Coordinates of C-alpha atoms in Angstrom, one line a residue:
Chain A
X85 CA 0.0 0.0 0.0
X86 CA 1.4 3.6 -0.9
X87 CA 1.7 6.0 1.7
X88 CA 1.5 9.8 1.1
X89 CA 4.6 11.0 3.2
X90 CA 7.4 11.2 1.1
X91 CA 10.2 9.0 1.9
X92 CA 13.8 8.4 0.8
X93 CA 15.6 5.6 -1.0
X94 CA 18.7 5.2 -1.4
X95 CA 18.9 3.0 -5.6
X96 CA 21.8 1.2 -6.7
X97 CA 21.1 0.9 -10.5
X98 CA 22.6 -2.0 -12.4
X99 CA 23.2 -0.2 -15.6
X100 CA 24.3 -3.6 -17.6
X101 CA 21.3 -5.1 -16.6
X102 CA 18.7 -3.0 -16.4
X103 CA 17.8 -3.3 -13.4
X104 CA 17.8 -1.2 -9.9
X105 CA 17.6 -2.1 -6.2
X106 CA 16.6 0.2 -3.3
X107 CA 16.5 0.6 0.3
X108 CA 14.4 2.9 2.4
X109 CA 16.7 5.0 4.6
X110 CA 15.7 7.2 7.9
X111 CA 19.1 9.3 7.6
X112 CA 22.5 9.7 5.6
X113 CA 24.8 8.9 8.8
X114 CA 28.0 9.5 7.3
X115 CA 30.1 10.0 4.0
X116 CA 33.7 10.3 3.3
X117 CA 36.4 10.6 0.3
X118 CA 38.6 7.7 1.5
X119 CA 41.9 7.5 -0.8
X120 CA 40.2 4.7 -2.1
X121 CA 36.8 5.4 -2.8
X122 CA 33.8 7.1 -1.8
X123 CA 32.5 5.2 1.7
X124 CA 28.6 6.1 2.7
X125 CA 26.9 5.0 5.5
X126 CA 22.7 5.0 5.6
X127 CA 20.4 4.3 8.5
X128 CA 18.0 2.3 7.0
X129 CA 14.2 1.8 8.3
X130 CA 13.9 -1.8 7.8
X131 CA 17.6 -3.3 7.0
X132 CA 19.9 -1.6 9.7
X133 CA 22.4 0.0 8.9
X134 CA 23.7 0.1 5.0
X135 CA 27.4 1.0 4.0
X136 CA 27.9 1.7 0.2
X137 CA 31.3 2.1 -1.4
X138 CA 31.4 4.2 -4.8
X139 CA 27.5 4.0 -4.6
X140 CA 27.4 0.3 -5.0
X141 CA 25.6 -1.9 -2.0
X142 CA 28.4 -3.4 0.8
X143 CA 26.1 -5.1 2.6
X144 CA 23.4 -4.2 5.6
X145 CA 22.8 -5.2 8.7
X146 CA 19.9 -7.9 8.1
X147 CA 21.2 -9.8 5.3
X148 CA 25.5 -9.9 5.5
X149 CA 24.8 -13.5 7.5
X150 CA 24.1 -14.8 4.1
X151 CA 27.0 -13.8 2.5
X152 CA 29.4 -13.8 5.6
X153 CA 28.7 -17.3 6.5
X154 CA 28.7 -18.9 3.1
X155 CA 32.3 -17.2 2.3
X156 CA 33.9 -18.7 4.9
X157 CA 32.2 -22.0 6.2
X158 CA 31.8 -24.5 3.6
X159 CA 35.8 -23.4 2.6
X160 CA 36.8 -24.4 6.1
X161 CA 34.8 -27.3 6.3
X162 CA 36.0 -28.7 3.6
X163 CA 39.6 -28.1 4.0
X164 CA 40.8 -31.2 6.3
X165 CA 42.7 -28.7 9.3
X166 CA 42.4 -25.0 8.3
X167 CA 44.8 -23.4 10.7
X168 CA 46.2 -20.5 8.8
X169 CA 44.0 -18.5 6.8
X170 CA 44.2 -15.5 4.8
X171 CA 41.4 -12.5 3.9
X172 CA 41.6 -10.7 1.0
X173 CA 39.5 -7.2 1.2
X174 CA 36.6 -8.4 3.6
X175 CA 37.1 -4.9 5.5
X176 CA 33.8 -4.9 7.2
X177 CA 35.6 -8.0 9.5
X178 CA 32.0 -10.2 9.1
X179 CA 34.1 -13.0 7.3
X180 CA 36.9 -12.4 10.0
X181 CA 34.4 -13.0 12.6
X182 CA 32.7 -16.3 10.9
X183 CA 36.4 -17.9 10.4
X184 CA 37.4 -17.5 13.6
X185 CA 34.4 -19.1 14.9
X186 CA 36.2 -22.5 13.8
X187 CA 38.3 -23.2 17.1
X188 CA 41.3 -25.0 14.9
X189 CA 41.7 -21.7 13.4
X190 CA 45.3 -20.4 14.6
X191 CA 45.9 -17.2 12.9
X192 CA 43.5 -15.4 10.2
X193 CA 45.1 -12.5 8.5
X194 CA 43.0 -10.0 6.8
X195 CA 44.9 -7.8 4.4
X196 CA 42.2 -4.7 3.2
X197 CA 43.0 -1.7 1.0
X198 CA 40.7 0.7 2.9
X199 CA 41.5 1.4 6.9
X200 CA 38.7 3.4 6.8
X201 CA 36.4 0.8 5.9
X202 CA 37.2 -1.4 8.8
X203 CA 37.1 1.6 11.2
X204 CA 33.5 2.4 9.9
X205 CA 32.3 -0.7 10.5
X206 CA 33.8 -1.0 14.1
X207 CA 31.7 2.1 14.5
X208 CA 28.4 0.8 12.9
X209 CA 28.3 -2.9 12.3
X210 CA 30.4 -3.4 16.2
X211 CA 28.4 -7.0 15.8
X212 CA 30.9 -7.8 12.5
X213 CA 34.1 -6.7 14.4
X214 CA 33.3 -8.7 17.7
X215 CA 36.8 -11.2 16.9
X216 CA 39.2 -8.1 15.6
X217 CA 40.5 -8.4 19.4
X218 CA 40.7 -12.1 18.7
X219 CA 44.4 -12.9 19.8
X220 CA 44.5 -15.0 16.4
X221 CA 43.3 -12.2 14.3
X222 CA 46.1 -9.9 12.6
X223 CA 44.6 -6.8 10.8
X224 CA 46.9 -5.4 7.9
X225 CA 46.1 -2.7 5.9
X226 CA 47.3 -2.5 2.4
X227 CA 47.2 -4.0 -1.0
X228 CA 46.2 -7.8 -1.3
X229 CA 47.6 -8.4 -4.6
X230 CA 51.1 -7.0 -3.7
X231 CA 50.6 -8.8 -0.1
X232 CA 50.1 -12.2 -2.1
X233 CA 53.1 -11.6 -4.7
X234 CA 55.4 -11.8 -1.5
X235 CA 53.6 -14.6 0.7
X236 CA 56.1 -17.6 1.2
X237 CA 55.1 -20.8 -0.5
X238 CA 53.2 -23.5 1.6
X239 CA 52.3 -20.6 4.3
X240 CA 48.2 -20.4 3.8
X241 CA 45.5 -23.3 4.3
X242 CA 42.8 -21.4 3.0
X243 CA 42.7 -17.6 1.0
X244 CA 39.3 -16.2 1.0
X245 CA 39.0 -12.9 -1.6
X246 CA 36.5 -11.0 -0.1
X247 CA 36.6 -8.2 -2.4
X248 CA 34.4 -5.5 -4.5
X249 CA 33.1 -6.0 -8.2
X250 CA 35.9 -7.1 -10.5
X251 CA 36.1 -3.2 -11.8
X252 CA 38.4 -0.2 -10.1
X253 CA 40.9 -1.6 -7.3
X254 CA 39.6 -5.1 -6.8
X255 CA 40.1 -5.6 -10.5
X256 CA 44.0 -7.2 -10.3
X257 CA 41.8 -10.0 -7.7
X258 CA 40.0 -11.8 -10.7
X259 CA 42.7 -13.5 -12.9
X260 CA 45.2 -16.2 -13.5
X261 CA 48.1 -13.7 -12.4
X262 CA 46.2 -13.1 -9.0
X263 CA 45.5 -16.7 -8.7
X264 CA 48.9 -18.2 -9.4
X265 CA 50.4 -16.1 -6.5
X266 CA 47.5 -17.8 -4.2
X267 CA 48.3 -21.3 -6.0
X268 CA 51.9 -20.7 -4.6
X269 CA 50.8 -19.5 -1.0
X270 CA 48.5 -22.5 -0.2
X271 CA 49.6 -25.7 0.9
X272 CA 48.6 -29.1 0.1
X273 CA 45.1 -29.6 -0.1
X274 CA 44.8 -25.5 0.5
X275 CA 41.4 -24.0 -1.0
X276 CA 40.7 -20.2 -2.5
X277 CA 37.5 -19.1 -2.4
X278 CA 36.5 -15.3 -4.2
X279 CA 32.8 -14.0 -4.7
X280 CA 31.8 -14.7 -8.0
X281 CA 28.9 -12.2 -8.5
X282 CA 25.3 -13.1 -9.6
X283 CA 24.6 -16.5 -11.2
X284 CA 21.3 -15.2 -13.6
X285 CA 23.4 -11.7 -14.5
X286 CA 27.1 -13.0 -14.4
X287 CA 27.5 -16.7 -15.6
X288 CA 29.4 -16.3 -18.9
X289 CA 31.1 -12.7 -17.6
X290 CA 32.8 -14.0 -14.2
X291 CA 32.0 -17.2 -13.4
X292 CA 33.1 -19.3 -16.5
X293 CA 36.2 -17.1 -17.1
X294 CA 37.1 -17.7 -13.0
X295 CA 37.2 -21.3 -13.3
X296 CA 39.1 -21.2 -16.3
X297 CA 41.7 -18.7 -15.3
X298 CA 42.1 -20.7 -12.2
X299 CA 42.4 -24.1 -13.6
X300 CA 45.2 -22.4 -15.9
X301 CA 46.6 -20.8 -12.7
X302 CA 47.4 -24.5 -11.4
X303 CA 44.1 -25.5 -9.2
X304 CA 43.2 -29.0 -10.1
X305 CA 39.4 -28.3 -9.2
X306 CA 37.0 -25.6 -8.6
X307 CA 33.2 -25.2 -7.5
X308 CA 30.8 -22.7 -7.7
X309 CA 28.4 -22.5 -4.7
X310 CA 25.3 -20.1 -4.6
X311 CA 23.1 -18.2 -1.9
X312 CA 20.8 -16.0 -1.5
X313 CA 22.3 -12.5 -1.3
X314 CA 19.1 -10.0 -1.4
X315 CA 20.7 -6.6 -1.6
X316 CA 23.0 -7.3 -4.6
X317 CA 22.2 -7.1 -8.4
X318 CA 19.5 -10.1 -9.1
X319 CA 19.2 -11.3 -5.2
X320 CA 20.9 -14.3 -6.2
X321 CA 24.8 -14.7 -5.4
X322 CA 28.1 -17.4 -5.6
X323 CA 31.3 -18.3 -4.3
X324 CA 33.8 -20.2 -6.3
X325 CA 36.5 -22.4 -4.5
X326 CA 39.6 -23.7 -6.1
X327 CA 41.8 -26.1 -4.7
X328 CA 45.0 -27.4 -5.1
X329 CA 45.0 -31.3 -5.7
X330 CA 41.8 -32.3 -3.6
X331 CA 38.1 -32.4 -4.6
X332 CA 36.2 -29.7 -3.1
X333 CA 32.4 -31.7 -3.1
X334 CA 33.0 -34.1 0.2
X335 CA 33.7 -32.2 3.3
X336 CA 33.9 -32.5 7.2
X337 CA 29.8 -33.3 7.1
X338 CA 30.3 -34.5 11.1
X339 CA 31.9 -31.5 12.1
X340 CA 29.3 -29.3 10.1
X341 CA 26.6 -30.8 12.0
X342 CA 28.7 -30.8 15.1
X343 CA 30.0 -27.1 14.7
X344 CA 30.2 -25.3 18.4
X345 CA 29.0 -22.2 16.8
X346 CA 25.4 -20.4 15.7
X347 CA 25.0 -19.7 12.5
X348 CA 21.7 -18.3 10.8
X349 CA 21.9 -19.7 7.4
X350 CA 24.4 -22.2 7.5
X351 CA 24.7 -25.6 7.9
X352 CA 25.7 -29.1 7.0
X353 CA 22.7 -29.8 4.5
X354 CA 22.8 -26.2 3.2
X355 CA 26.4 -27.1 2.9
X356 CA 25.4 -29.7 0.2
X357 CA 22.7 -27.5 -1.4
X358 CA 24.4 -24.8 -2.5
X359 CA 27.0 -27.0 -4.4
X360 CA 23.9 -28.2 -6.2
X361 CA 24.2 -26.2 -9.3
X362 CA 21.4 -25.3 -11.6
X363 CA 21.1 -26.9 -15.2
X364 CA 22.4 -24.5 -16.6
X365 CA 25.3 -23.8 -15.2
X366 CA 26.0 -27.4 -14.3
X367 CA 25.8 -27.4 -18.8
X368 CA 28.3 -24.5 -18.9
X369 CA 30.9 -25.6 -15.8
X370 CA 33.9 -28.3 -16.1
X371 CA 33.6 -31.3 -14.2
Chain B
X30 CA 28.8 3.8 -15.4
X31 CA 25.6 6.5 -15.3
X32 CA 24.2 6.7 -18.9
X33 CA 22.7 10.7 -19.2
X34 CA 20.3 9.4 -21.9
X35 CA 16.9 9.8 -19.8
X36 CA 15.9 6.2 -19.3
X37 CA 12.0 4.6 -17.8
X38 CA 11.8 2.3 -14.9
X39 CA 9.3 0.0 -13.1
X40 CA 9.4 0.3 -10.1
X41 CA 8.1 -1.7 -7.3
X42 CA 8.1 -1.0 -3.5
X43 CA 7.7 -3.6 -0.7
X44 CA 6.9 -1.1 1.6
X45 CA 6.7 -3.0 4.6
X46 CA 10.3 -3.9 4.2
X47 CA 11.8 -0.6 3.1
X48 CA 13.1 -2.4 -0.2
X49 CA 12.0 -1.6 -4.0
X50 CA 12.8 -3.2 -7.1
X51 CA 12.9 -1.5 -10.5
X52 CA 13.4 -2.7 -14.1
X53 CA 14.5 -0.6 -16.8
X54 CA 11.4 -0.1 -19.8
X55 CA 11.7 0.6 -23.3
X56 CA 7.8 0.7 -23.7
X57 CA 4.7 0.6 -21.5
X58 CA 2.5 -1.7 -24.4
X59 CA -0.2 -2.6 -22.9
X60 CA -2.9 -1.6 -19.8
X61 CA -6.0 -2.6 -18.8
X62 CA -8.5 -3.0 -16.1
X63 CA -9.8 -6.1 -16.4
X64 CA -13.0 -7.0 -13.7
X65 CA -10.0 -8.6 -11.3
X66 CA -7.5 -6.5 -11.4
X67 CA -5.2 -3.8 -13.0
X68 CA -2.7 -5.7 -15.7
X69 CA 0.4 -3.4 -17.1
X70 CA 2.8 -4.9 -19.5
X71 CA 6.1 -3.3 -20.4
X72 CA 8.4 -4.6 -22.7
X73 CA 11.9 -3.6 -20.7
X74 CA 15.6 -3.1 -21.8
X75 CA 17.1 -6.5 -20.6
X76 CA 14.3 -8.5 -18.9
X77 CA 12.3 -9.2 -22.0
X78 CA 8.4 -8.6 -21.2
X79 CA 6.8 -8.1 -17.6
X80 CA 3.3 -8.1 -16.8
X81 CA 2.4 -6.4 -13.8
X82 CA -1.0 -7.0 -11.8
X83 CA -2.3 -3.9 -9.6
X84 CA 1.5 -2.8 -10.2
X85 CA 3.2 -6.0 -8.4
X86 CA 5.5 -7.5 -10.7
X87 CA 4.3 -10.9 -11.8
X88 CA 6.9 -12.1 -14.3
X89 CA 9.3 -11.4 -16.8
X90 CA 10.5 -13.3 -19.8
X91 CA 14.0 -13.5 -18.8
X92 CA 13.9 -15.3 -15.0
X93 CA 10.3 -17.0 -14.8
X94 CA 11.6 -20.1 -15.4
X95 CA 13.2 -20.1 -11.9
X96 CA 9.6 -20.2 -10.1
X97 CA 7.7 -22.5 -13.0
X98 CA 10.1 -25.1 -12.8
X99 CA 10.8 -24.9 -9.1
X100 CA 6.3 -24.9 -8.5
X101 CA 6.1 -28.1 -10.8
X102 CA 9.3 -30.5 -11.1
X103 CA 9.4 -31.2 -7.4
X104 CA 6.2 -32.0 -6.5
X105 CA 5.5 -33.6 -9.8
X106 CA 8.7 -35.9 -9.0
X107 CA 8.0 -36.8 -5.5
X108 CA 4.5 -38.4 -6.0
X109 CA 5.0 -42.0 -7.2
X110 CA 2.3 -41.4 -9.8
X111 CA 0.9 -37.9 -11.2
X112 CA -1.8 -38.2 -13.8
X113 CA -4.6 -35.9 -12.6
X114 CA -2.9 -32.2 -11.3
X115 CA -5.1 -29.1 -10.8
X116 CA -3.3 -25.4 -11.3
X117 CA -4.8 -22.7 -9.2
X118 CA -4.2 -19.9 -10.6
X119 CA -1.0 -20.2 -12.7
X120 CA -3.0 -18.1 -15.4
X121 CA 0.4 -16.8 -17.4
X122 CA 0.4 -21.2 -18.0
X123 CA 4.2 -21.2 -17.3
X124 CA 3.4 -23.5 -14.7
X125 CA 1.3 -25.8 -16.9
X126 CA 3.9 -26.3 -19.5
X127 CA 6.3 -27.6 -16.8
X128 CA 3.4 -30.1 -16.1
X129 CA 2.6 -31.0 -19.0
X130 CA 6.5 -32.5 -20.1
X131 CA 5.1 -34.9 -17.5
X132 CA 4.2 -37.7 -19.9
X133 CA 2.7 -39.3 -17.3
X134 CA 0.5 -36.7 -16.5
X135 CA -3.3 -37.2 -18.3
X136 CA -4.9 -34.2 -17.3
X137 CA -4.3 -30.8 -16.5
X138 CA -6.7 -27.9 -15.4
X139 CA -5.5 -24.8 -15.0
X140 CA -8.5 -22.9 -12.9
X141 CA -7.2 -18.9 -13.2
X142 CA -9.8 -16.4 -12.1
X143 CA -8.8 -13.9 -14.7
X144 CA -8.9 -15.1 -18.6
X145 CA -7.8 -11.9 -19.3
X146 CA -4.2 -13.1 -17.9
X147 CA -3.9 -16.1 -19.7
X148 CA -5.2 -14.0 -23.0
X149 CA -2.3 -11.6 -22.5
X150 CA 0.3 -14.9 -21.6
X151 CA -0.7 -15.7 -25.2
X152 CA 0.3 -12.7 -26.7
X153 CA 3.2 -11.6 -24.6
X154 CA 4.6 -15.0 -23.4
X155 CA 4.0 -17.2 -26.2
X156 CA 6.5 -19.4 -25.2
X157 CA 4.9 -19.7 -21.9
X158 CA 1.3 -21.1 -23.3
X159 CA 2.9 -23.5 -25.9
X160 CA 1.6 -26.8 -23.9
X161 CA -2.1 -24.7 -24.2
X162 CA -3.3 -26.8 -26.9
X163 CA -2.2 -30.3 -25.8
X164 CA -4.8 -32.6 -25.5
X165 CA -4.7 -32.8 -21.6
X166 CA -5.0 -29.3 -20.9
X167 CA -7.7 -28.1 -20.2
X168 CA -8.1 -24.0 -19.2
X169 CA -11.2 -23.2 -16.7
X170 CA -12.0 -19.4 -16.3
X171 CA -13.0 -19.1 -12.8
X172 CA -12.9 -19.1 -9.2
X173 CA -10.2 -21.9 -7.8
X174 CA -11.5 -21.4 -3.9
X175 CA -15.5 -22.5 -5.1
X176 CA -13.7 -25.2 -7.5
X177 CA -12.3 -26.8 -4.8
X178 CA -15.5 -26.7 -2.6
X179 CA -17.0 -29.0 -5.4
X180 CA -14.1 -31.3 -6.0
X181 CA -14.7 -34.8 -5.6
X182 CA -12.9 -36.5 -3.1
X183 CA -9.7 -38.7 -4.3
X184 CA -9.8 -37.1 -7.5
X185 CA -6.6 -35.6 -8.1
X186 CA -3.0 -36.2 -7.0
X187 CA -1.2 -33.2 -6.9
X188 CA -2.6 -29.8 -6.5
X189 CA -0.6 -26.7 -7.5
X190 CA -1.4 -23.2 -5.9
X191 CA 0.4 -20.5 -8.3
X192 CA -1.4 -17.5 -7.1
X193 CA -0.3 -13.6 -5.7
X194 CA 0.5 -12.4 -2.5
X195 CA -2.1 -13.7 0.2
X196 CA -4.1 -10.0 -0.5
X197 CA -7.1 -9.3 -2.3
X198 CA -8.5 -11.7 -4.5
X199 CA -6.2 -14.6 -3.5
X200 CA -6.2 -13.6 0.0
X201 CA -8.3 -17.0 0.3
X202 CA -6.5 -19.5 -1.1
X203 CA -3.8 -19.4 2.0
X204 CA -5.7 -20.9 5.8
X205 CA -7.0 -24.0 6.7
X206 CA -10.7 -24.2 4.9
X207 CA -8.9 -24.0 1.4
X208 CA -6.5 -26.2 2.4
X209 CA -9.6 -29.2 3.9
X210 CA -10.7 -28.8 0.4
X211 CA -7.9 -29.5 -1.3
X212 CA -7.1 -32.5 1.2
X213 CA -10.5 -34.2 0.3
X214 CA -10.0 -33.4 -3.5
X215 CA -6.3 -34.9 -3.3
X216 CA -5.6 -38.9 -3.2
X217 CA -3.8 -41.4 -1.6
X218 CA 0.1 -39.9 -1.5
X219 CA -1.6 -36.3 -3.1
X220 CA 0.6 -33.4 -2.9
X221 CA 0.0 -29.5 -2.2
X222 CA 2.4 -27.4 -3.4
X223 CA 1.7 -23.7 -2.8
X224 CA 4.2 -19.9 -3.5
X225 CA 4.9 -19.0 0.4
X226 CA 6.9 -15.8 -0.4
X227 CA 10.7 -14.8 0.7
X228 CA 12.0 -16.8 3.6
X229 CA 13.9 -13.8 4.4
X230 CA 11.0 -11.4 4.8
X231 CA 7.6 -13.4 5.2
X232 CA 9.0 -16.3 7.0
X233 CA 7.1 -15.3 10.3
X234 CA 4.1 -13.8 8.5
X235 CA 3.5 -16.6 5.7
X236 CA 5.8 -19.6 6.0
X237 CA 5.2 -20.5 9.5
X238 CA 1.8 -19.9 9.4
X239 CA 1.1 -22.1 6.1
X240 CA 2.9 -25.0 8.0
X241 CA 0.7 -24.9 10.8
X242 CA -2.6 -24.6 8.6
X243 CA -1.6 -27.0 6.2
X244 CA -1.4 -29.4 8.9
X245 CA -4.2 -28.4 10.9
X246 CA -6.4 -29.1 7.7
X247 CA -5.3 -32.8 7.8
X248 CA -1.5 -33.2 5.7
X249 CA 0.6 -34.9 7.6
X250 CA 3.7 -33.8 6.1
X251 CA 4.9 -30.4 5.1
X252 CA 8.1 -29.5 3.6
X253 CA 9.4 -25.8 2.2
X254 CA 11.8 -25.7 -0.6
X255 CA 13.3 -22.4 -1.7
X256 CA 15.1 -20.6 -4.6
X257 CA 16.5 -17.2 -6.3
X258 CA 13.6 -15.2 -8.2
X259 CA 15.1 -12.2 -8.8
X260 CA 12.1 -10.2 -9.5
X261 CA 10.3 -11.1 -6.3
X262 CA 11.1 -8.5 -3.0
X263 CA 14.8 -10.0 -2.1
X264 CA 14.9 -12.4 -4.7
X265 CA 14.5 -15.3 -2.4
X266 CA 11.4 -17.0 -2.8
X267 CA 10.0 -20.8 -1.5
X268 CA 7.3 -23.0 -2.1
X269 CA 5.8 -24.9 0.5
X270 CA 4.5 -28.8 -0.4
X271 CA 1.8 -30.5 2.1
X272 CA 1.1 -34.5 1.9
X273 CA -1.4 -36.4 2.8
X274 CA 0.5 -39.4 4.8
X275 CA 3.9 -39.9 3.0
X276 CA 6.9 -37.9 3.6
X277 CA 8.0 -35.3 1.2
X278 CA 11.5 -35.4 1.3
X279 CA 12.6 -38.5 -1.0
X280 CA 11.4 -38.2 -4.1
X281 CA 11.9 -40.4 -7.9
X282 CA 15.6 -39.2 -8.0
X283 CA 16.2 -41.7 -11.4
X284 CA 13.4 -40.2 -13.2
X285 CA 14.3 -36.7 -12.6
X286 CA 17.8 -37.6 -13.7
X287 CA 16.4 -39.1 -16.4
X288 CA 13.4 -36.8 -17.4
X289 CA 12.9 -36.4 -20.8
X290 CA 12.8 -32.5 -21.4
X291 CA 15.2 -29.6 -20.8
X292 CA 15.1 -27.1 -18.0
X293 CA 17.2 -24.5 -17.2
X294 CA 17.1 -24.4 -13.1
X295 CA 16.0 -27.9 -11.9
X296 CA 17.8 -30.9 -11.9
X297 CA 17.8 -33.7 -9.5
X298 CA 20.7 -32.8 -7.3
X299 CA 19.1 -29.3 -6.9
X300 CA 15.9 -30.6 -6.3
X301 CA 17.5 -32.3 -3.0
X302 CA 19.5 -29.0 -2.3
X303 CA 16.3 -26.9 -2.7
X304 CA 14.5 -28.9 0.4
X305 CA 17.8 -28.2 2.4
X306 CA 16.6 -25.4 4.7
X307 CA 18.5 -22.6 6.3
X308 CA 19.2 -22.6 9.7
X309 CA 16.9 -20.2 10.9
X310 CA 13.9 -22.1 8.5
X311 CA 15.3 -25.6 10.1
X312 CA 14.7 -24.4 13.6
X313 CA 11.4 -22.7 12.9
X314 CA 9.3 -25.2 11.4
X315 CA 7.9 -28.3 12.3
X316 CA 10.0 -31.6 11.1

């Protein structure tokens, strides 16, 4: 039903694909020229708080579970013994929080671009930066791809690239060069796992170039898994893993069932779900 | 990248959640108020055609075949048996097409209130009303709650409840009198499947509440599955399948392996990954 008081909405238009996607918001909280890129922060009326980065959605408070918990737990439930794990962008510290959640966990380093991004959220999603006092936690600011150009061989269980739209700075994060230096970083059995963007709007853009570019980078085999993600472009959203030598469709079911954690969306079922691709993209996907 | 060219968009707010989606429109072609209801359709810039009813999206050419094959495959493979299925609603006949590749299925009627929707399908979704002239379809113009009143008992096995939202005229067609209907009308191992909205937003309001009515009015079984339809608020929709004294969660995996027609979405692997539920769904509904 309308109503007759005006009201404001804050739009994110996808321009490719012709479609938009908006959130009511109570007030414009905050908004900053970060050397990066332009950081806004909304109060929404139904969805928390929203933070936006060159206009494009982050996430909210009511929906990052879905994203945040399929990023990082059916990665480290499939790995055998993640110990050392890596974050690439994931600023807002929700995937931080999720990983360390996994008590064998002994160090997660998150390497972001944008300070400002994580201080932001410590201010206004304090839920998502409950671990960054974690002992195991190690917060580096600076540039992933030059961070993963030095990283020793053998040194990483498990990379998680949890980064922006394949366009401006996260661009050099999508692409055999990228994923050869993770290749080198990860041990055996060691996994990668990058957002791979909508599976209606994206399929032959990002998702069939990723797998290619890194099974030419070295990984033996790669998945896509997909979730629910409502404020991005098309609702609908994936993560592709690759891994080094090891299948990546059995994993630590047990322990999934047994995990000493809550989670909202996740869990050892789902787990198996969302590696059940649709037709068409089980047609367009190696094996 | 902004375009400057001045561009038309649908536009459809969810105003109890503070969200909106909006498609991009090359041309309004076609309004009219038929004695149900207002139906718009546009033709838009990367969605193909979308019909609108009392300006709620409906569907577009581009992603209906999420929701028509996830409203017929499933329930259509989990009863040992379907020749007899009854549509209510379903009047863009999406939904009986996927029914109809059945060929075990010997009749279908589709019972849509409005002919004027169906007459529009034709034109605008042609592809969607190819199965209108098979022999076993047959297209009733009228009012599926009174239908169901004068069903005979054990005369159908799966009943399919493609309506709107749970306001105005199909307002009826969700509680626990419709439902006793379509338990007599249904046989031995019968199935109800019915839309039940976006777990993430009516999951309280609608899912919960169709559990508990569905089994109040006799099924002993009830089961939600759930998938991405983009053009739906969040992009997350379920449906919700009742049974009359057989489980609902194995169902003929060979056959839908095997099934002789093409989708797009289902398959059998994500038939089986669409009945795993999300934590917070797992721990809200009845087993």
């Amino acid at each position: 039903m309308a109503q007759e008081t005006p009201r404001n909405w804050f739009t994110e238009r996808c321009e490719e694909h012709g479609s938009a996607f908006s959130l009511e918001t109570a007030r414009h909280v905050y908004e900053e020229q970060t050397p990066y890129q332009r950081l806004d922060i909304y109060e929404t009326t139904r969805w928390g708080y929203l933070m936006t980065l060159d206009g494009l959605v982050m996430l909210t408070s009511r929906d990052n579970f879905l994203y945040h918990e399929m990023m990082s737990h059916p990665a480290l439930f499939t790995h055998a013994d993640p110990k050392r794990v890596v974050i690439i962008g994931g600023g807002d510290c929700g995937t931080l929080r999720e990983v360390l959640r996994h008590p064998g966990v002994e160090h997660c380093l998150q390497v972001e671009i944008d300070e400002r991004v994580t201080r932001l959220s410590e201010e206004y999603f304090p839920e998502l930066c409950e671990a960054n006092g974690d002992p195991r936690a190690e917060l580096h600011f600076g540039d992933g791809i030059a961070w993963m150009k030095q990283a020793p061989a053998d040194s990483v269980d498990l990379v998680i690239i949890d980064s922006t739209d394949p366009i401006g700075p996260a661009e050099g994060l999508f692409g055999e060069p990228f994923y050869r230096n993770c290749f080198r970083a990860l041990g055996k059995g060691g996994i990668l796992v990058q957002q791979s963007e909508s599976p209606l709007l994206h399929f032959e853009r990002i998702i069939q170039p990723m797998h290619k570019a890194m099974r030419a980078a070295g990984f033996s085999h790669t998945r896509t898994l997909h979730f629910p993600q409502p404020v991005y472009p098309s609702g609908w959203w994936s993560a592709t893993m690759a891994r080094k030598g090891e299948p990546l469709d059995a994993f630590r079911e047990a322990d999934a069932r047994a995990r000493p954690f809550p989670t909202r969306y996740y869990n050892a079922g789902l787990h198996q779900g969302a590696l059940a691709l649709p037709q068409f993209m089980l047609e367009g996907l190696p094996e």
